[in-house]
PDB file of C-alpha atoms in Angstrom:
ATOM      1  CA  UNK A  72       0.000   0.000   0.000  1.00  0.00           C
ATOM      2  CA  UNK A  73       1.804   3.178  -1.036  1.00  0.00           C
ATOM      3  CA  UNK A  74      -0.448   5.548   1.040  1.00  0.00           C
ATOM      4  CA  UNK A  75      -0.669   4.854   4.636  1.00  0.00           C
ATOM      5  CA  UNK A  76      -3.665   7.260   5.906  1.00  0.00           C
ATOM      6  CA  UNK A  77      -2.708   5.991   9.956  1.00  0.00           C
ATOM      7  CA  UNK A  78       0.842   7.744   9.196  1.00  0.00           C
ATOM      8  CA  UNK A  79      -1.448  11.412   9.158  1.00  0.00           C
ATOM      9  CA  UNK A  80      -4.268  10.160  11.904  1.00  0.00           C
ATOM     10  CA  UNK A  81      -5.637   7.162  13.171  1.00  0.00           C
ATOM     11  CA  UNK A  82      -7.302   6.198  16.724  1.00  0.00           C
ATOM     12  CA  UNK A  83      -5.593   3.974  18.996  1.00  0.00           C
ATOM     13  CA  UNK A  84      -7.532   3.676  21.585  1.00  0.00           C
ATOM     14  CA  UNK A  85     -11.121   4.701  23.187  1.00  0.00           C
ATOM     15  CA  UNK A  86     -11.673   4.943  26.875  1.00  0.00           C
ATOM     16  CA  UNK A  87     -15.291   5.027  28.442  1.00  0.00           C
ATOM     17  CA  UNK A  88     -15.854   6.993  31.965  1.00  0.00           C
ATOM     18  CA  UNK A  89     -19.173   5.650  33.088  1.00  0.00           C
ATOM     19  CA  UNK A  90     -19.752   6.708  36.929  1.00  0.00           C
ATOM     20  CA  UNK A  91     -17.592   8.183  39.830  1.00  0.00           C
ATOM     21  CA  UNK A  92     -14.614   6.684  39.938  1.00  0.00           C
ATOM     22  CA  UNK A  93     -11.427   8.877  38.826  1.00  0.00           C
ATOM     23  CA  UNK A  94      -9.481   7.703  35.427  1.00  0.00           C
ATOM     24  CA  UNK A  95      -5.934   8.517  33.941  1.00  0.00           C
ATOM     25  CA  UNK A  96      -5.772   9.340  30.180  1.00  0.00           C
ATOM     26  CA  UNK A  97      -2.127   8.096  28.611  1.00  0.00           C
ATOM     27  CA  UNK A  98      -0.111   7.820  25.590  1.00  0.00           C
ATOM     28  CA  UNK A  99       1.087   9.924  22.871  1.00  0.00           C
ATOM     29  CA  UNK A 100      -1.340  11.827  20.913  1.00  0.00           C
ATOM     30  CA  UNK A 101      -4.352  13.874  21.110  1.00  0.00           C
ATOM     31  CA  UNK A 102      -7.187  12.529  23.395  1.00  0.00           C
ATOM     32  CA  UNK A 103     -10.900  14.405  22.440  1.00  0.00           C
ATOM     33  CA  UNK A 104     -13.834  13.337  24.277  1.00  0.00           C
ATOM     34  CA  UNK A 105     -17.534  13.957  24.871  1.00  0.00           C
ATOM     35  CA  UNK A 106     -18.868  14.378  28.508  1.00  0.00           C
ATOM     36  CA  UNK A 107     -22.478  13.284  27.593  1.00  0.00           C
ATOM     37  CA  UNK A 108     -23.486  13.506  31.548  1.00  0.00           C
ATOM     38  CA  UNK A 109     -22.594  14.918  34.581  1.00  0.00           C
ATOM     39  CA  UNK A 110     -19.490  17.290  35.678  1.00  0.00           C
ATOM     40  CA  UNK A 111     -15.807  16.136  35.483  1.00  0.00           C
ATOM     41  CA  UNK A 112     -12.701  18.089  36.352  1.00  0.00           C
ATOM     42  CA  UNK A 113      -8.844  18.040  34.872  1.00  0.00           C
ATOM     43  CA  UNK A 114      -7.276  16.273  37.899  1.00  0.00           C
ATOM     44  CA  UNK A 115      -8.055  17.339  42.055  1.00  0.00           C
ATOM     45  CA  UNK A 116      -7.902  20.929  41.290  1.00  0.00           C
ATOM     46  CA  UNK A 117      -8.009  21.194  37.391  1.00  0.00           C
ATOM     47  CA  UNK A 118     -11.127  23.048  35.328  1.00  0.00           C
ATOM     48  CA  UNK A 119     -14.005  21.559  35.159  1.00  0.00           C
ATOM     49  CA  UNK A 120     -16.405  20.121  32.376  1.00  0.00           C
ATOM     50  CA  UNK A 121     -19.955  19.834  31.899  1.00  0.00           C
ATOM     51  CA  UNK A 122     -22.234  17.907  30.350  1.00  0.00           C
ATOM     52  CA  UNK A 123     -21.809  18.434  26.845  1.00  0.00           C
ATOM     53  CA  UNK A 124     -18.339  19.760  26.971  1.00  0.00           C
ATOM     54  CA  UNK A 125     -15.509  18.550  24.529  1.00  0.00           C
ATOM     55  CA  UNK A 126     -12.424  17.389  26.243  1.00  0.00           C
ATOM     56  CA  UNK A 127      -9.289  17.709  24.226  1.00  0.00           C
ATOM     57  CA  UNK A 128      -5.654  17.683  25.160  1.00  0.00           C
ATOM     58  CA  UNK A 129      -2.104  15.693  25.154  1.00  0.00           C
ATOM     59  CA  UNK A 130      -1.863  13.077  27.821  1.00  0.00           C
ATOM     60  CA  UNK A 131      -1.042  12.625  31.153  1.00  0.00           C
ATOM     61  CA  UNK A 132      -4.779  13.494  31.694  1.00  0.00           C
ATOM     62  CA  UNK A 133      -6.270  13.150  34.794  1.00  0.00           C
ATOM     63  CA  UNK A 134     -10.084  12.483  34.948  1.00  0.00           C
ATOM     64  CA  UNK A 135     -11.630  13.354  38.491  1.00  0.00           C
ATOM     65  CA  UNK A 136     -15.773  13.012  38.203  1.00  0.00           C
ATOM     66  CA  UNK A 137     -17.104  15.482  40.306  1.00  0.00           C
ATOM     67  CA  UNK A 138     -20.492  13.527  40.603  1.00  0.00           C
ATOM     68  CA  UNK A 139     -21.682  10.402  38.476  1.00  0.00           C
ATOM     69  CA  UNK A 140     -20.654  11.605  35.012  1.00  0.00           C
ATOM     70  CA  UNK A 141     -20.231   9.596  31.455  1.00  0.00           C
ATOM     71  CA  UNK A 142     -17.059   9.870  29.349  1.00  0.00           C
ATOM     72  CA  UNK A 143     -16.396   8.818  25.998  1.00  0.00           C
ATOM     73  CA  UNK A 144     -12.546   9.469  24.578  1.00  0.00           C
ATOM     74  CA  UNK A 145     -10.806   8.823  21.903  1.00  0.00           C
ATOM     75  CA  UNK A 146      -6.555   9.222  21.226  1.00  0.00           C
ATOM     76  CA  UNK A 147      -5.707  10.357  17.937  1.00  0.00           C
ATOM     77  CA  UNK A 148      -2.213   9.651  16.451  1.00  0.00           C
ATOM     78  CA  UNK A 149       0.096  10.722  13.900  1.00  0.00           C
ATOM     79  CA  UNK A 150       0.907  13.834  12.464  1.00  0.00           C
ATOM     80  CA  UNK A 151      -2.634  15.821  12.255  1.00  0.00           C
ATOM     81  CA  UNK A 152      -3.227  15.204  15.903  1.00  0.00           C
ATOM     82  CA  UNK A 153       0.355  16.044  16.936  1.00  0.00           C
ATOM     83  CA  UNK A 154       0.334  19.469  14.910  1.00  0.00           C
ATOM     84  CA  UNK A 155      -3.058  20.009  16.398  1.00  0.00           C
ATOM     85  CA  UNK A 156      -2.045  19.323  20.063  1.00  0.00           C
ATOM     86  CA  UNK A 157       0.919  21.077  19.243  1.00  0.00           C
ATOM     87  CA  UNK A 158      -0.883  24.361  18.697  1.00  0.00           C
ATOM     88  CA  UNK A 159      -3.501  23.448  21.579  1.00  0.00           C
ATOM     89  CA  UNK A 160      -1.188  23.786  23.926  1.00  0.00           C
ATOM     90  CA  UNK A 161      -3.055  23.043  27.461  1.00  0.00           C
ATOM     91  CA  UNK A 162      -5.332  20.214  27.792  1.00  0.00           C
ATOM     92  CA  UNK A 163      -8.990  22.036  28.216  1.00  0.00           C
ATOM     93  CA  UNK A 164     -13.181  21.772  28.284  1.00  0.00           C
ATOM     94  CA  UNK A 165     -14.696  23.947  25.150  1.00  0.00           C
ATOM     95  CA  UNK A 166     -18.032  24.316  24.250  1.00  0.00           C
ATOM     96  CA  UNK A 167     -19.572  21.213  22.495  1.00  0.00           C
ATOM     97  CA  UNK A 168     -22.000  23.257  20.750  1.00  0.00           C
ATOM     98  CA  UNK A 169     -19.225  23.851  18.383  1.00  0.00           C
ATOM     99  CA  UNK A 170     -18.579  20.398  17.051  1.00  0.00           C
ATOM    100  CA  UNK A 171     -22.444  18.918  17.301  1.00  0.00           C
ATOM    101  CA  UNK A 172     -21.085  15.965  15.324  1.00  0.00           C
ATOM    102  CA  UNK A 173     -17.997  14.521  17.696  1.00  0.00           C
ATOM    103  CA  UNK A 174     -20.750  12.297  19.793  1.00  0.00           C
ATOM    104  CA  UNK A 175     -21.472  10.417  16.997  1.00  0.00           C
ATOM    105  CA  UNK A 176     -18.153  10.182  15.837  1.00  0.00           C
ATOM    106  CA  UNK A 177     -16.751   8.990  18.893  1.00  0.00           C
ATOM    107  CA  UNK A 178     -19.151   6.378  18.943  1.00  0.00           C
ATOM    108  CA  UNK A 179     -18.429   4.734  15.612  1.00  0.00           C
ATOM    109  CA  UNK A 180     -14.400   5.056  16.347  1.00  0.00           C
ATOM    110  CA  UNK A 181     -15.282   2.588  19.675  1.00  0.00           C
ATOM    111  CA  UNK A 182     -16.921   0.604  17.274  1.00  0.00           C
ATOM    112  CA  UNK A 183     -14.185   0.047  15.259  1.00  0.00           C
ATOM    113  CA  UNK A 184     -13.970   2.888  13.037  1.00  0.00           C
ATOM    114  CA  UNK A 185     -10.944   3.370  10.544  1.00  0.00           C
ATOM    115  CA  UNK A 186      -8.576   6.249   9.658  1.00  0.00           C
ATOM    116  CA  UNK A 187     -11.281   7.876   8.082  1.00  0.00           C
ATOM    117  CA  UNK A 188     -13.070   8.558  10.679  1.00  0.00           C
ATOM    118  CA  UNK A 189     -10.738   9.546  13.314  1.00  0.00           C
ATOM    119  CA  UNK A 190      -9.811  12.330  10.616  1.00  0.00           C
ATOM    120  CA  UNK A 191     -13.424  13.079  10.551  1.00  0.00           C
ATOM    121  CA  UNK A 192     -13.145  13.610  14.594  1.00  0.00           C
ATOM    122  CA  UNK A 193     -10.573  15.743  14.214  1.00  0.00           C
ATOM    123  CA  UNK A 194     -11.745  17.839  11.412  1.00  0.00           C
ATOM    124  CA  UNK A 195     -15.187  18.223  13.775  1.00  0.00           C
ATOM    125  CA  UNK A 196     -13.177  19.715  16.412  1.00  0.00           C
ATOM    126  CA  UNK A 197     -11.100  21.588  14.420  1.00  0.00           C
ATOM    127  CA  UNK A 198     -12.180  25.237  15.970  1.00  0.00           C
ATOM    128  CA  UNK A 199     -13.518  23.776  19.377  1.00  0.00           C
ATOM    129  CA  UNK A 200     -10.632  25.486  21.128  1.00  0.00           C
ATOM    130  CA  UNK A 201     -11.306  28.812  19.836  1.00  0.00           C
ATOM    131  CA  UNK A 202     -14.849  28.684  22.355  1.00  0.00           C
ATOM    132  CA  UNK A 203     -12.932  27.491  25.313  1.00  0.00           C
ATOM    133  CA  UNK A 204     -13.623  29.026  28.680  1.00  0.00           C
ATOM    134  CA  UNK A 205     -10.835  31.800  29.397  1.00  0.00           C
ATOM    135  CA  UNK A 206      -7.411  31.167  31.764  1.00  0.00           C
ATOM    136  CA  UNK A 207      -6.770  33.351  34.430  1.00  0.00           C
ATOM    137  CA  UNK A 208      -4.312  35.937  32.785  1.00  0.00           C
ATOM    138  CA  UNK A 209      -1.427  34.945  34.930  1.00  0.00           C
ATOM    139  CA  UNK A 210      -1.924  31.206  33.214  1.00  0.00           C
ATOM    140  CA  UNK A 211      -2.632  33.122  30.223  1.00  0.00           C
ATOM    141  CA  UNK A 212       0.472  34.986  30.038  1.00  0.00           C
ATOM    142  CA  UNK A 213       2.600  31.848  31.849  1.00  0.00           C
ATOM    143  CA  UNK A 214       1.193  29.786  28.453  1.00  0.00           C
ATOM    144  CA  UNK A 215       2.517  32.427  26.125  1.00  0.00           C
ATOM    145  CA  UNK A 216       5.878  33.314  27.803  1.00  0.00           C
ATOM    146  CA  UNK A 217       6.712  29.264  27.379  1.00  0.00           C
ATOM    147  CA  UNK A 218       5.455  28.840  23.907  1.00  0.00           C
ATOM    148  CA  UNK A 219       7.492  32.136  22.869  1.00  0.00           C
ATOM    149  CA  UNK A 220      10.738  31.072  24.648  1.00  0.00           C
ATOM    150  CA  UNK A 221      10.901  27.200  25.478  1.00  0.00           C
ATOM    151  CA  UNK A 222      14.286  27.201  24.188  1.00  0.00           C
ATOM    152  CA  UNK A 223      15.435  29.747  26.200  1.00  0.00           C
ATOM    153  CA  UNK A 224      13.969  29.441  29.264  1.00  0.00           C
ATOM    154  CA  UNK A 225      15.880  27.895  31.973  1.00  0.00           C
ATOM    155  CA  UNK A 226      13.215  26.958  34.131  1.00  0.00           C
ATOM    156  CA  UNK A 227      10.390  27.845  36.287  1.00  0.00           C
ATOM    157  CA  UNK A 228      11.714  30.203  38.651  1.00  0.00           C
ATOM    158  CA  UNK A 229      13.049  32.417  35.649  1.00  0.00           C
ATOM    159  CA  UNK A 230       9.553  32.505  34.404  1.00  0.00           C
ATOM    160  CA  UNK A 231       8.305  33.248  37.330  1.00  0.00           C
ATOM    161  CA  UNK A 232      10.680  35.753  37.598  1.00  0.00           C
ATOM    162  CA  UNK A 233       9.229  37.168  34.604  1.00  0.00           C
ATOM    163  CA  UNK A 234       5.804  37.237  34.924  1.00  0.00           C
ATOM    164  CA  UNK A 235       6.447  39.465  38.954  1.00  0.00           C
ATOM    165  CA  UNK A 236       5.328  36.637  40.867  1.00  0.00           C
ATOM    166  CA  UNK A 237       6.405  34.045  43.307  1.00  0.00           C
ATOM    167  CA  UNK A 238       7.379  29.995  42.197  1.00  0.00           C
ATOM    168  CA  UNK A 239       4.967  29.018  44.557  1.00  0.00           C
ATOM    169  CA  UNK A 240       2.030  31.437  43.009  1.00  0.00           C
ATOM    170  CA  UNK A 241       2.459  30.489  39.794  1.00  0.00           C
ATOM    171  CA  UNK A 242       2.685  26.676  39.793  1.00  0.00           C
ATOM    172  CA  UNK A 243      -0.448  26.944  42.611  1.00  0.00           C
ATOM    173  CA  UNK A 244      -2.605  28.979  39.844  1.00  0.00           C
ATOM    174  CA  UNK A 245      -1.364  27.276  36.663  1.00  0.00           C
ATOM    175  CA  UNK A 246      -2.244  23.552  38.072  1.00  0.00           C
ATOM    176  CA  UNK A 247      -5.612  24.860  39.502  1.00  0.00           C
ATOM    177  CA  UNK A 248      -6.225  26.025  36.033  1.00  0.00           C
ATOM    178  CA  UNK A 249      -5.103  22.931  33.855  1.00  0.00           C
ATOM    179  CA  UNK A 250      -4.293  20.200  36.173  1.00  0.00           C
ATOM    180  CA  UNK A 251      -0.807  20.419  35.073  1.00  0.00           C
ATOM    181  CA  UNK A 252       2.760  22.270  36.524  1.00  0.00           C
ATOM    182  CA  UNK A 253       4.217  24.745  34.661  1.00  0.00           C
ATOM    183  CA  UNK A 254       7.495  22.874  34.365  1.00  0.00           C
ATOM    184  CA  UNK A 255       5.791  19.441  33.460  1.00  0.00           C
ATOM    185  CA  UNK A 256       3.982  21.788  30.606  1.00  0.00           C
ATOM    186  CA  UNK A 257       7.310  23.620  29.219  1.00  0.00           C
ATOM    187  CA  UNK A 258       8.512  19.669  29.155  1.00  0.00           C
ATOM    188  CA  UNK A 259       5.441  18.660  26.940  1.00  0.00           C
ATOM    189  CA  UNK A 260       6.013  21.743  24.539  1.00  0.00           C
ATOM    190  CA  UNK A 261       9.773  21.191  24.276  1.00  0.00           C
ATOM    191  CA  UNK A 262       9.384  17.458  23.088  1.00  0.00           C
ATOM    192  CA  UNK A 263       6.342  18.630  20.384  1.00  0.00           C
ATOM    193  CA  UNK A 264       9.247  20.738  19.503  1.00  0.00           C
ATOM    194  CA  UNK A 265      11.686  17.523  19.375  1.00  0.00           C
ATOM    195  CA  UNK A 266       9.576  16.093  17.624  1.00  0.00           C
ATOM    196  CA  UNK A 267       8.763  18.376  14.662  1.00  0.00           C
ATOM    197  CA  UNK A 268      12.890  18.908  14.036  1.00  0.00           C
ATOM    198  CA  UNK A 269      12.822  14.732  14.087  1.00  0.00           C
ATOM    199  CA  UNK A 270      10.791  14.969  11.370  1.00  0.00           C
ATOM    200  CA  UNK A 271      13.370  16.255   9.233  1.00  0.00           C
ATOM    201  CA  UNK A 272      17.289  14.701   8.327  1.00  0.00           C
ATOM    202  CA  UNK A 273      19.077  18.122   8.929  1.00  0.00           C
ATOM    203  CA  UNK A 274      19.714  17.917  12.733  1.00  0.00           C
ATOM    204  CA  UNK A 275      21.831  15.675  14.695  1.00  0.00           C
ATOM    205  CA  UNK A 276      20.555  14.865  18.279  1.00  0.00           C
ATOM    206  CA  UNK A 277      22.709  17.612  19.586  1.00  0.00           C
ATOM    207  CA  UNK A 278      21.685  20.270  17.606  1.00  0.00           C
ATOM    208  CA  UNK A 279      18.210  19.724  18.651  1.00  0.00           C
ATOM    209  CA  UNK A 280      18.368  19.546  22.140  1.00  0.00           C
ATOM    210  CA  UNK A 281      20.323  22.806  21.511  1.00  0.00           C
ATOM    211  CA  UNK A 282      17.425  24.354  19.454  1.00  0.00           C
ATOM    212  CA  UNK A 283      14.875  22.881  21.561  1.00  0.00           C
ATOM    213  CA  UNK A 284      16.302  24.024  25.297  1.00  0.00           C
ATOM    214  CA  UNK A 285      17.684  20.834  26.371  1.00  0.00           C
ATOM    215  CA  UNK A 286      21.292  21.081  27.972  1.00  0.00           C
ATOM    216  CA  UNK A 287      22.553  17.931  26.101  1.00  0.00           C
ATOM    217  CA  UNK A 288      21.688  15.022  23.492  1.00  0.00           C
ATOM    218  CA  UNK A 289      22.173  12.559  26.703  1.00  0.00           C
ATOM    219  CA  UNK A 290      19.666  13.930  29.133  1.00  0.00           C
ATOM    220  CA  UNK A 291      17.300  14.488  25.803  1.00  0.00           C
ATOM    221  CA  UNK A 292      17.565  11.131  25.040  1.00  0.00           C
ATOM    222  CA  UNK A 293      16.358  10.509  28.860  1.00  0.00           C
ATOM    223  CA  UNK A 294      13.615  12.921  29.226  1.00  0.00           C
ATOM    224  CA  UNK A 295      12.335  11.488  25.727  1.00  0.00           C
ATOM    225  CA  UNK A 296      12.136   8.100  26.685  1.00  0.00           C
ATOM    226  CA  UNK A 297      10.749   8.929  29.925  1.00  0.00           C
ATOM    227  CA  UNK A 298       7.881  10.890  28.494  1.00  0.00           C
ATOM    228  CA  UNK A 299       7.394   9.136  25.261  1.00  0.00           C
ATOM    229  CA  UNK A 300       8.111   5.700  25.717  1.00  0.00           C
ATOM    230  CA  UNK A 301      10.783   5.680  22.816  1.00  0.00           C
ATOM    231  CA  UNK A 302      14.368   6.574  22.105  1.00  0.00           C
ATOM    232  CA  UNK A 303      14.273   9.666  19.497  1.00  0.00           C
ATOM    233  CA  UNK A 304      15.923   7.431  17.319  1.00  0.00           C
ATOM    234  CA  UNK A 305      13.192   4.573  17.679  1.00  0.00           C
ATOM    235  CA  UNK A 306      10.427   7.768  17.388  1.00  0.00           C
ATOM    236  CA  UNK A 307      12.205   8.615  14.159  1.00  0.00           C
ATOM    237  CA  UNK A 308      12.139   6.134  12.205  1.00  0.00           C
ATOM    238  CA  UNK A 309       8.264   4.777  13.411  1.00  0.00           C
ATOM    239  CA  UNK A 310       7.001   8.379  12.348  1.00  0.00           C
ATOM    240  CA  UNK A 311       9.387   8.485   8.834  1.00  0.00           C
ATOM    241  CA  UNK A 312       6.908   8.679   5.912  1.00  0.00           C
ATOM    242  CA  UNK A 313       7.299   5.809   3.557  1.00  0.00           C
ATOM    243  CA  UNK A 314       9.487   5.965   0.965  1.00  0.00           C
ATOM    244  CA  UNK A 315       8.763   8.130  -2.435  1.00  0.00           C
ATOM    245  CA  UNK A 316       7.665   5.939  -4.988  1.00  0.00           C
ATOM    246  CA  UNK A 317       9.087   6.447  -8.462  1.00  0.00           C
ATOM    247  CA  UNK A 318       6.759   8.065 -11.211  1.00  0.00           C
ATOM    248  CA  UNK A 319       5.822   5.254 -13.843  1.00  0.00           C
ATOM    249  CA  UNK A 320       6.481   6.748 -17.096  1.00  0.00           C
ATOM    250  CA  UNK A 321       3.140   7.576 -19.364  1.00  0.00           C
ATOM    251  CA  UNK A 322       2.203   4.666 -21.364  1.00  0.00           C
ATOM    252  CA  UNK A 323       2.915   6.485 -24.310  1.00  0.00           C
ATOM    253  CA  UNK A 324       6.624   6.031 -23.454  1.00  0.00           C
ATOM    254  CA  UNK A 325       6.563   2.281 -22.719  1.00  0.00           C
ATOM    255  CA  UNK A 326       8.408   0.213 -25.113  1.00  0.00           C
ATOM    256  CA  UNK A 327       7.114  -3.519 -26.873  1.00  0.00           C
ATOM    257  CA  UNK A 328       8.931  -5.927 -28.215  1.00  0.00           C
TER     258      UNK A 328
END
């Protein structure tokens, strides 16, 4: 098969959240769900959805029900959902009045749905972001300062630094906001970073965890693996596109004898 659609988006796996007790969302990828019932929260002190709301965001996710809720998720992978999550940044609730169709989808990718479909999914939620509820502005301005200098920055307390506030203040509001620290978050956008320049045969390891704000190939290697589950190396050449195929020539040019 010369075209591999799984290579641009497929779903790996659904998950189901049906009553009160608290679930952890994992892998790579995207996860987007549908909270059909109920209220459910982005880990002990994370927003919180509603019924109706669209869940979408990068994994680790913690589910907390805040009552007896239903969940239905889905994780997208490969390289639609990564460029998506990529410019997602935060995991978040939005509006499910903006994708009316992601129910439905979501139920025929448990049922087995192919490639096609979990593009579909995507495509539905496609602008679901842009009706999420508002961050606090210190998360607000946190979330920019990190996607603006990731390579840069040397940590947490130099962001803090930054924004006029105390370490303590700012990774107390930004995990009440999105369940998530502000260092485990620069971590997550650095590797999205790693993994676009992997993408490509013009960096070495060391050149990347220079561009990317990693002091060294070694301890990029380890956070990787750590994270991801893979070696760079190993991620590379899973997520290399197949090889070109060469053109036939037009059958005006073939020869008989």
């Amino acid at each position: 098969m010369i075209f591999e659609p799984e290579f641009y988006c497929a779903c790996t796996k659904t998950v189901e959240l049906d009553g009160e007790a608290p679930a952890q969302l994992e892998g790579t990828g995207l996860w987007i769900g549908v909270l059909s019932r109920g209220a459910c929260a982005l880990g002990a002190d994370g927003p919180t959805g509603r019924s109706g709301d669209i869940l979408l965001g990068g994994a680790p996710l913690a589910l907390v029900p805040q009552n007896d809720c239903h969940l239905l998720a889905a994780r997208l992978t490969g390289y639609c959902p990564d460029a998506y999550r990529l410019r997602l940044g935060a995991p978040r609730w939005a509006d499910g009045a903006a994708c009316p169709g992601a129910a439905e989808l979501l139920a025929q990718l448990q049922s087995g749905g192919g490639p096609q479909l979990a593009y579909a999914l995507l495509c539905a939620v496609a602008k679901a972001d842009e009706s999420a509820r508002p961050l606090p502005p210190l998360v607000a301005e946190a979330l920019a300062a990190i996607r603006q200098n990731y390579m840069a920055l040397y940590g947490v307390e130099e962001l803090s630094e930054q924004l006029g506030v105390t370490k303590c203040h700012l990774v107390r509001t930004f995990k009440q906001a999105l369940g998530v620290t502000p260092g485990k978050y620069l971590t997550q956008v650095r590797l999205d970073a790693v993994k676009e320049l992997l993408l490509t045969d013009e960096y070495n390891l060391e050149m990347i965890a220079g561009l990317t704000g990693f002091s060294g190939a070694n301890y990029l290697c380890r956070v990787f693996k750590r994270e991801v589950g893979l070696s760079p190396a190993a991620w590379r050449a899973a997520a290399a596109p197949p090889p070109a195929v060469p053109k036939l020539p037009p059958r005006s040019a073939e020869m008989f004898v």
